[in-house]
Amino acid sequence: MSAMASVAPPVEPYYQPCGDEVAIFEQCHARQLAIMLKGPTGCGKTRFVEHMAWRLKRPLITISCHDDLSASDLVGRFLIGHQGTHWAEGPLTRAVREGAICYLDEVVEARQDTVVVLHPLTDHRRILPLDKIGEILEASPHFQLVVSYNPGYQRILKDLKPSTRQRFVALDFDFPPAEREIAIVIHEGATDYATAHALVTLAHRLRALQDRGLAEVPSTRLLIATARLITSGIAAQAACRAALISPLSDDAVLVAAMRDLVDLTFI
Amino acid sequence: MSAMASVAPPVEPYYQPCGDEVAIFEQCHARQLAIMLKGPTGCGKTRFVEHMAWRLKRPLITISCHDDLSASDLVGRFLIGHQGTHWAEGPLTRAVREGAICYLDEVVEARQDTVVVLHPLTDHRRILPLDKIGEILEASPHFQLVVSYNPGYQRILKDLKPSTRQRFVALDFDFPPAEREIAIVIHEGATDYATAHALVTLAHRLRALQDRGLAEVPSTRLLIATARLITSGIAAQAACRAALISPLSDDAVLVAAMRDLVDLTFI
Amino acid sequence: MSAMASVAPPVEPYYQPCGDEVAIFEQCHARQLAIMLKGPTGCGKTRFVEHMAWRLKRPLITISCHDDLSASDLVGRFLIGHQGTHWAEGPLTRAVREGAICYLDEVVEARQDTVVVLHPLTDHRRILPLDKIGEILEASPHFQLVVSYNPGYQRILKDLKPSTRQRFVALDFDFPPAEREIAIVIHEGATDYATAHALVTLAHRLRALQDRGLAEVPSTRLLIATARLITSGIAAQAACRAALISPLSDDAVLVAAMRDLVDLTFI
Amino acid sequence: MSAMASVAPPVEPYYQPCGDEVAIFEQCHARQLAIMLKGPTGCGKTRFVEHMAWRLKRPLITISCHDDLSASDLVGRFLIGHQGTHWAEGPLTRAVREGAICYLDEVVEARQDTVVVLHPLTDHRRILPLDKIGEILEASPHFQLVVSYNPGYQRILKDLKPSTRQRFVALDFDFPPAEREIAIVIHEGATDYATAHALVTLAHRLRALQDRGLAEVPSTRLLIATARLITSGIAAQAACRAALISPLSDDAVLVAAMRDLVDLTFI
Amino acid sequence: MSAMASVAPPVEPYYQPCGDEVAIFEQCHARQLAIMLKGPTGCGKTRFVEHMAWRLKRPLITISCHDDLSASDLVGRFLIGHQGTHWAEGPLTRAVREGAICYLDEVVEARQDTVVVLHPLTDHRRILPLDKIGEILEASPHFQLVVSYNPGYQRILKDLKPSTRQRFVALDFDFPPAEREIAIVIHEGATDYATAHALVTLAHRLRALQDRGLAEVPSTRLLIATARLITSGIAAQAACRAALISPLSDDAVLVAAMRDLVDLTFI
Amino acid sequence: MSAMASVAPPVEPYYQPCGDEVAIFEQCHARQLAIMLKGPTGCGKTRFVEHMAWRLKRPLITISCHDDLSASDLVGRFLIGHQGTHWAEGPLTRAVREGAICYLDEVVEARQDTVVVLHPLTDHRRILPLDKIGEILEASPHFQLVVSYNPGYQRILKDLKPSTRQRFVALDFDFPPAEREIAIVIHEGATDYATAHALVTLAHRLRALQDRGLAEVPSTRLLIATARLITSGIAAQAACRAALISPLSDDAVLVAAMRDLVDLTFI
């Protein structure tokens, strides 16, 4: 068990840039602007943040958001010890103080009281009020807030408030172009060009099914998992069924259509 | 009362493989990929996991998911003792540290805050952030996450998020073919071939009623319970009514139709 | 105040069997199968369980289920004492350890987190995980789980999950046939044959009103209460109104119809 | 501040019987049957229970039910003191142990977990399980449970479960006949016959408005309050408006109609 | 910081009576009848209660009701100190014991468990059961309960239960007639007759807009605030826009119509 | 970490007045009237309050409102220390005592129990009841309450109650006229006139899209962020996409239309 990551990643995390996202991130960091990453599941948002943390030589603190994440989980709380209560600092507070990159993954899943805590950190004030201990923490000049979400995944009840959205510079992500995705599958899936090419071709065919009822299209992550199984000796069609098709849907008709595409690709 | 199972099952649990599920599980374990088991109630998912724990010589920690299972129930919490608070580690944390197989049964019943805790364990990071004690636990290379659910049981409000599904390799389960199910009923129900054959024939007839309003078809588990009662001396038709028909439905018409099928099978 | 019942009932509880329910219960107990009792309010389910506890010489622990019964209420919780926290065992845990019959009355009223706690006790594992103290309790071979519910009482939102139902052998209960019900009313209501006969005749007429809007038909329990009031000297019609008609409905038309049936029976 | 009423009312509470309710209550008490009082607001149910407590020489413990009344509020809970936790007995537990009359007013307002606590007290068992301290309290032979509710007040979501209703003998209450209500208004309102007669006449006219949208008709309690104001020197019409009309409705049309009836009565 | 008001207001609070409300309040106080004030926002209900407290020489304890006000907030709760728990009396309990006037403002906003606590204080019993410390507090003969609400403000889900309403004598309030409202605006707004006359004229015109969509008409309180701004040197039209129009609505059409009426009044 | 701001801002915060808002704020402060700021996101409301705090030489305490902000968060709570509980004063209480400006940002997001706490501070009483410690705090004559919200952002369930609205003088804010907004963008975005002019022209075009589905139009804050990126060397069109367009919407059609406007502006 290691202490919570307070140093920058020591090794450069593998990342293939696909536009000006590195430059914009660097300038936002220099100008103290918060960043919002928009894009589908498994397209590389988390990896990009790790890469930037390494590039900017800043520690990275990642928080997965969900319905039950409270403001206290971010900021801190009092714990009862054998000498009365003591203040236990939360991960956001530590990031603000140490000048880390704080990455809130899937921020739309968070409750409003979590999100609103970010507001005074994302305008000219750059402060974090610690109401419970009656102090105001001024953010380190190196502190960088990054949030992410998937705009393609339909939610009925949840959305970021406009007054929150306007506090961020937004970077749009999508799956990489074919050749770059093939390179990634080869590198991460430890497979050969032919297999990676076939998997990416299949992915493009499957992604075209989104309009026919697929809740979410297969991510690069799924292609990598499939490649790994094939490399392990599992037959390509069995690996595709287990690692690519079955995770995507429980609908018998959709699954049959996707299996046909698998058979078409790996005759 | 024994300490919580931290050793692999000592005896091989009875399991009849029905495809390449053993090989895929082994490769996922070797490649550190999380596994999702999909299939109806009582078709052998739990037994399969026990079998794989024995095969891989890993301890097995099972958690039944439900609406009120919190992230703290999985990860751990502070308890107040006579020397202040101390940290009480949860079952997931122990599995991550000890390299056990952690099996979350009926994972769709869990709340989002429970499910999201699994995310950093199911991508390249393989970490479990312990926010409450400010540490990050790196998973043992032997740690294996397995989740299960029943895709045939319709839920209106609950489903796994696509961004969660894409973190797993999925294995599809169904009831075994007739001859294998007969073998299982003989072995587990301590009955003879004729009774087991009759019960499996009856099960096939009852399973055909699903389109006529049966919420869930009879599982192999129910056949085993019926077989045991018959072996105990209860008349076959009475045993079928109590252990096979009555648990499936409260609907008078459906029950009458099912009892007719019982009478047809055991004249 | 006596310690919580950990011995079998010392005297045989009065019970009139009406089928093979005693034999099936005994075999389920011998084969370690859980039991589900289905039937209307006040038809004798609780009495049957008491009778079986006496017959099998096992202690009986009864728990009335409701919306707010938590898993901790069943399993146990930590309490704060003057030497820090200590573990206070719940009634289910005690039953599992001592080999008692644990009877969960009206189980459909319980929340899912209560019900799911029963799952590992109702398959081949027969264990009760005590997550909070990090132990797994193996059930005594004498432990017997019994649950009950009333399938005739319509609920919109609540039902047992199919994956729960298939873990039980089910016994169907209904009101006893006329002569047996008369015998019960004489015995429990301390009344004569004529009165008991009239009350049971009236009950049969009232039970025919279910299709005309009566939420639930009068139970044997209500007949016994009415008989006791008549024995006490209250006029038969006044006793029927107070103990039989008024508890059943607030609907003026239904009450008038039922009062007519009372007048018809006790001219 | 006096200790919580554990003695019977020392003076006979004023009560005018209107049928066989006294005899039935006495026999239910002798036969250990629980009692349910049904009737409109302010018609004398609480007064009747006080009268019976005096008559039977039993202490009376009254509990007003509401949505937030928990089972612990009734049964008891652990409190933290300077020597660790100690058990603080609830009012129901005290009534059960001391043999008091326990009166749950407006029982339909209570949550299901409150109501279900009453079940083992209302059948042949007559016990109160104290789960939190692991004991079972057998009820004193003098313990008497009484609940009340108003069947005329429409509730959409709340109702007693049939399985609860069948545990009580029910007594129906309504406003008293004119001459008796006049006598009550004279006695309690300290007024003369003419005023009381006029007020009761007015009440009969107002009660006829129920079909025209009045949520609840004026109770005897309102007539008494009005009589007191008139006795105090407030003009009859002003007193009727303040104490009789305005509490009944905020609807301008209904209020105008009711004021016309006041003017008609007190020209 | 002064101790919580346990003495009557030392100076006569300014109040202009508009009917027999003073006499009825005095008689209710003498006869121990609870009082309900009905009327629009800002028409003087709070001021009237302060005036009566001064007149009757009773301390006044005011409680603003809302959704999260619990019964414990009113009655009291246990707090943990360095010698275990101690009982901290709530404001209602203090009022009941000391014989103060307890004023629950906007009582319909309170939860049912708060409201039901008032029931035994508002009938012949005049008691406050303190369940948590096992005592019953008899109300001081000087204790006076007053509640208020605004019947004109439409609520879909919230309303007082009929059984609660019938426990109060009700006094209807409305805005004062023109000349009296002018006098109040002069006195409280420190303005001249011409300005007060113009503001009250404007108020009458604005109040006529209620049928055209205004959620609530301007109160006397708003007129006073406007008068103060004008007295401060702010131009009349600017003062009316800021203190009278803008607080009433966000609807552009309504605001334009109201601004036209302002211009019409202050040419 | 600095102590929570209890002194006025030492340097004049940059603010461009656009009407009589400064005078009205000053007079409200002198006359002890509470203030409500209405206007769109990012138009300068927070900056205005900071400016007024500097101008009036009062400390400023800012609280971002949200669904989970409780009355205790504002007023204070008991914390457990090594000598029992002690009272920890909340930010509102401190502002009331010290005579600070207390600014509740986005007050409509707060729960009713938070809002109702403000009521006795916003009428002639100017008190803050501290129920938990049994005291009443009279506000310092310098205490000034300011709340803000955005009337243009549609909420279905949330709105201020009319009885709350009528307790404030309201100041309407909107985006500044073109020349003033250009001046602000030059000053805050560190850019030249040409870029600022182009950005403000673009903003006017984008703001015209509100009727075509844009949830909220771009604020001055977004223009400043865009200007900073351009100054940093990011190409104007890339900067506009990241800092101006992408934060506003996820809708592909709207985004395309907005990008066309960007291209039109920066050919």
mmCIF file of N, CA, C and O in Angstrom, chain A residues 193-235:
data_model
loop_
_atom_site.group_PDB
_atom_site.id
_atom_site.type_symbol
_atom_site.label_atom_id
_atom_site.label_comp_id
_atom_site.label_asym_id
_atom_site.label_seq_id
_atom_site.Cartn_x
_atom_site.Cartn_y
_atom_site.Cartn_z
ATOM 1 N N TYR A 193 -0.043 -6.752 -36.500
ATOM 2 C CA TYR A 193 -0.763 -5.779 -37.301
ATOM 3 C C TYR A 193 -2.060 -6.370 -37.867
ATOM 4 O O TYR A 193 -3.115 -5.732 -37.844
ATOM 5 N N ALA A 194 -1.981 -7.630 -38.339
ATOM 6 C CA ALA A 194 -3.151 -8.226 -38.995
ATOM 7 C C ALA A 194 -4.334 -8.312 -38.024
ATOM 8 O O ALA A 194 -5.461 -7.924 -38.351
ATOM 9 N N THR A 195 -4.063 -8.810 -36.809
ATOM 10 C CA THR A 195 -5.138 -8.925 -35.819
ATOM 11 C C THR A 195 -5.674 -7.539 -35.453
ATOM 12 O O THR A 195 -6.893 -7.328 -35.394
ATOM 13 N N ALA A 196 -4.784 -6.595 -35.193
ATOM 14 C CA ALA A 196 -5.209 -5.248 -34.818
ATOM 15 C C ALA A 196 -6.033 -4.628 -35.936
ATOM 16 O O ALA A 196 -7.078 -3.985 -35.697
ATOM 17 N N HIS A 197 -5.603 -4.816 -37.174
ATOM 18 C CA HIS A 197 -6.335 -4.267 -38.307
ATOM 19 C C HIS A 197 -7.743 -4.869 -38.384
ATOM 20 O O HIS A 197 -8.743 -4.164 -38.571
ATOM 21 N N ALA A 198 -7.807 -6.190 -38.198
ATOM 22 C CA ALA A 198 -9.112 -6.853 -38.263
ATOM 23 C C ALA A 198 -10.021 -6.353 -37.140
ATOM 24 O O ALA A 198 -11.213 -6.078 -37.339
ATOM 25 N N LEU A 199 -9.473 -6.184 -35.949
ATOM 26 C CA LEU A 199 -10.287 -5.738 -34.812
ATOM 27 C C LEU A 199 -10.784 -4.307 -35.022
ATOM 28 O O LEU A 199 -11.940 -3.983 -34.717
ATOM 29 N N VAL A 200 -9.946 -3.437 -35.532
ATOM 30 C CA VAL A 200 -10.364 -2.049 -35.751
ATOM 31 C C VAL A 200 -11.402 -1.988 -36.870
ATOM 32 O O VAL A 200 -12.397 -1.242 -36.784
ATOM 33 N N THR A 201 -11.220 -2.812 -37.917
ATOM 34 C CA THR A 201 -12.236 -2.886 -38.981
ATOM 35 C C THR A 201 -13.575 -3.314 -38.391
ATOM 36 O O THR A 201 -14.632 -2.728 -38.673
ATOM 37 N N LEU A 202 -13.526 -4.363 -37.561
ATOM 38 C CA LEU A 202 -14.745 -4.841 -36.905
ATOM 39 C C LEU A 202 -15.361 -3.743 -36.041
ATOM 40 O O LEU A 202 -16.580 -3.536 -36.044
ATOM 41 N N ALA A 203 -14.523 -3.018 -35.317
ATOM 42 C CA ALA A 203 -15.029 -1.949 -34.442
ATOM 43 C C ALA A 203 -15.771 -0.905 -35.264
ATOM 44 O O ALA A 203 -16.840 -0.419 -34.867
ATOM 45 N N HIS A 204 -15.235 -0.560 -36.413
ATOM 46 C CA HIS A 204 -15.917 0.441 -37.248
ATOM 47 C C HIS A 204 -17.286 -0.066 -37.684
ATOM 48 O O HIS A 204 -18.257 0.678 -37.698
ATOM 49 N N ARG A 205 -17.349 -1.360 -38.027
ATOM 50 C CA ARG A 205 -18.647 -1.924 -38.409
ATOM 51 C C ARG A 205 -19.621 -1.914 -37.222
ATOM 52 O O ARG A 205 -20.798 -1.611 -37.377
ATOM 53 N N LEU A 206 -19.122 -2.272 -36.047
ATOM 54 C CA LEU A 206 -19.998 -2.308 -34.855
ATOM 55 C C LEU A 206 -20.441 -0.896 -34.460
ATOM 56 O O LEU A 206 -21.576 -0.679 -34.044
ATOM 57 N N ARG A 207 -19.538 0.071 -34.605
ATOM 58 C CA ARG A 207 -19.896 1.438 -34.221
ATOM 59 C C ARG A 207 -20.996 1.997 -35.113
ATOM 60 O O ARG A 207 -21.746 2.879 -34.699
ATOM 61 N N ALA A 208 -21.112 1.454 -36.328
ATOM 62 C CA ALA A 208 -22.182 1.898 -37.227
ATOM 63 C C ALA A 208 -23.546 1.419 -36.739
ATOM 64 O O ALA A 208 -24.587 1.877 -37.228
ATOM 65 N N LEU A 209 -23.555 0.489 -35.751
ATOM 66 C CA LEU A 209 -24.839 -0.033 -35.241
ATOM 67 C C LEU A 209 -25.480 0.881 -34.206
ATOM 68 O O LEU A 209 -26.566 0.594 -33.718
ATOM 69 N N GLN A 210 -24.804 1.956 -33.825
ATOM 70 C CA GLN A 210 -25.348 2.785 -32.736
ATOM 71 C C GLN A 210 -26.786 3.236 -33.015
ATOM 72 O O GLN A 210 -27.633 3.232 -32.125
ATOM 73 N N ASP A 211 -27.049 3.572 -34.285
ATOM 74 C CA ASP A 211 -28.402 4.031 -34.600
ATOM 75 C C ASP A 211 -29.416 2.899 -34.534
ATOM 76 O O ASP A 211 -30.613 3.136 -34.546
ATOM 77 N N ARG A 212 -28.940 1.672 -34.492
ATOM 78 C CA ARG A 212 -29.869 0.545 -34.450
ATOM 79 C C ARG A 212 -30.067 0.021 -33.033
ATOM 80 O O ARG A 212 -30.529 -1.103 -32.834
ATOM 81 N N GLY A 213 -29.736 0.777 -32.021
ATOM 82 C CA GLY A 213 -30.129 0.417 -30.664
ATOM 83 C C GLY A 213 -28.998 0.116 -29.706
ATOM 84 O O GLY A 213 -29.239 -0.173 -28.531
ATOM 85 N N LEU A 214 -27.763 0.158 -30.182
ATOM 86 C CA LEU A 214 -26.649 -0.130 -29.296
ATOM 87 C C LEU A 214 -26.461 1.064 -28.336
ATOM 88 O O LEU A 214 -26.254 2.193 -28.776
ATOM 89 N N ALA A 215 -26.529 0.811 -27.024
ATOM 90 C CA ALA A 215 -26.456 1.912 -26.058
ATOM 91 C C ALA A 215 -25.121 2.633 -26.147
ATOM 92 O O ALA A 215 -25.049 3.854 -26.032
ATOM 93 N N GLU A 216 -24.059 1.889 -26.341
ATOM 94 C CA GLU A 216 -22.751 2.506 -26.466
ATOM 95 C C GLU A 216 -21.898 1.646 -27.389
ATOM 96 O O GLU A 216 -21.952 0.416 -27.324
ATOM 97 N N VAL A 217 -21.106 2.261 -28.249
ATOM 98 C CA VAL A 217 -20.307 1.517 -29.218
ATOM 99 C C VAL A 217 -19.035 0.999 -28.551
ATOM 100 O O VAL A 217 -18.626 1.499 -27.503
ATOM 101 N N PRO A 218 -18.384 -0.010 -29.157
ATOM 102 C CA PRO A 218 -17.202 -0.592 -28.511
ATOM 103 C C PRO A 218 -16.050 0.412 -28.463
ATOM 104 O O PRO A 218 -15.763 1.101 -29.436
ATOM 105 N N SER A 219 -15.388 0.455 -27.327
ATOM 106 C CA SER A 219 -14.284 1.375 -27.117
ATOM 107 C C SER A 219 -12.965 0.724 -27.536
ATOM 108 O O SER A 219 -12.887 -0.498 -27.742
ATOM 109 N N THR A 220 -11.955 1.555 -27.644
ATOM 110 C CA THR A 220 -10.613 1.037 -27.882
ATOM 111 C C THR A 220 -10.223 0.057 -26.771
ATOM 112 O O THR A 220 -9.567 -0.949 -27.018
ATOM 113 N N ARG A 221 -10.690 0.339 -25.553
ATOM 114 C CA ARG A 221 -10.372 -0.559 -24.433
ATOM 115 C C ARG A 221 -10.829 -1.985 -24.705
ATOM 116 O O ARG A 221 -10.124 -2.942 -24.403
ATOM 117 N N LEU A 222 -12.048 -2.147 -25.253
ATOM 118 C CA LEU A 222 -12.552 -3.491 -25.547
ATOM 119 C C LEU A 222 -11.689 -4.167 -26.621
ATOM 120 O O LEU A 222 -11.434 -5.374 -26.553
ATOM 121 N N LEU A 223 -11.234 -3.400 -27.627
ATOM 122 C CA LEU A 223 -10.396 -3.982 -28.667
ATOM 123 C C LEU A 223 -9.090 -4.518 -28.068
ATOM 124 O O LEU A 223 -8.608 -5.597 -28.437
ATOM 125 N N ILE A 224 -8.555 -3.771 -27.123
ATOM 126 C CA ILE A 224 -7.312 -4.195 -26.473
ATOM 127 C C ILE A 224 -7.534 -5.484 -25.691
ATOM 128 O O ILE A 224 -6.728 -6.420 -25.765
ATOM 129 N N ALA A 225 -8.658 -5.564 -24.936
ATOM 130 C CA ALA A 225 -8.948 -6.784 -24.182
ATOM 131 C C ALA A 225 -9.090 -7.971 -25.121
ATOM 132 O O ALA A 225 -8.571 -9.070 -24.853
ATOM 133 N N THR A 226 -9.784 -7.747 -26.243
ATOM 134 C CA THR A 226 -9.960 -8.837 -27.211
ATOM 135 C C THR A 226 -8.602 -9.278 -27.767
ATOM 136 O O THR A 226 -8.314 -10.484 -27.867
ATOM 137 N N ALA A 227 -7.785 -8.308 -28.129
ATOM 138 C CA ALA A 227 -6.461 -8.629 -28.659
ATOM 139 C C ALA A 227 -5.659 -9.457 -27.660
ATOM 140 O O ALA A 227 -4.997 -10.440 -28.016
ATOM 141 N N ARG A 228 -5.746 -9.101 -26.394
ATOM 142 C CA ARG A 228 -4.998 -9.843 -25.375
ATOM 143 C C ARG A 228 -5.442 -11.298 -25.304
ATOM 144 O O ARG A 228 -4.633 -12.203 -25.165
ATOM 145 N N LEU A 229 -6.769 -11.519 -25.379
ATOM 146 C CA LEU A 229 -7.257 -12.896 -25.320
ATOM 147 C C LEU A 229 -6.777 -13.685 -26.531
ATOM 148 O O LEU A 229 -6.393 -14.852 -26.412
ATOM 149 N N ILE A 230 -6.818 -13.042 -27.710
ATOM 150 C CA ILE A 230 -6.351 -13.744 -28.923
ATOM 151 C C ILE A 230 -4.869 -14.098 -28.773
ATOM 152 O O ILE A 230 -4.449 -15.227 -29.053
ATOM 153 N N THR A 231 -4.098 -13.138 -28.296
ATOM 154 C CA THR A 231 -2.679 -13.384 -28.060
ATOM 155 C C THR A 231 -2.469 -14.543 -27.083
ATOM 156 O O THR A 231 -1.495 -15.293 -27.175
ATOM 157 N N SER A 232 -3.407 -14.710 -26.146
ATOM 158 C CA SER A 232 -3.313 -15.783 -25.156
ATOM 159 C C SER A 232 -3.638 -17.143 -25.740
ATOM 160 O O SER A 232 -3.554 -18.142 -25.037
ATOM 161 N N GLY A 233 -4.147 -17.165 -26.973
ATOM 162 C CA GLY A 233 -4.424 -18.445 -27.576
ATOM 163 C C GLY A 233 -5.905 -18.755 -27.739
ATOM 164 O O GLY A 233 -6.280 -19.797 -28.253
ATOM 165 N N ILE A 234 -6.776 -17.855 -27.237
ATOM 166 C CA ILE A 234 -8.217 -18.057 -27.434
ATOM 167 C C ILE A 234 -8.520 -17.773 -28.913
ATOM 168 O O ILE A 234 -8.003 -16.813 -29.489
ATOM 169 N N ALA A 235 -9.375 -18.608 -29.543
ATOM 170 C CA ALA A 235 -9.718 -18.407 -30.947
ATOM 171 C C ALA A 235 -10.334 -17.022 -31.140
ATOM 172 O O ALA A 235 -11.059 -16.527 -30.273
#
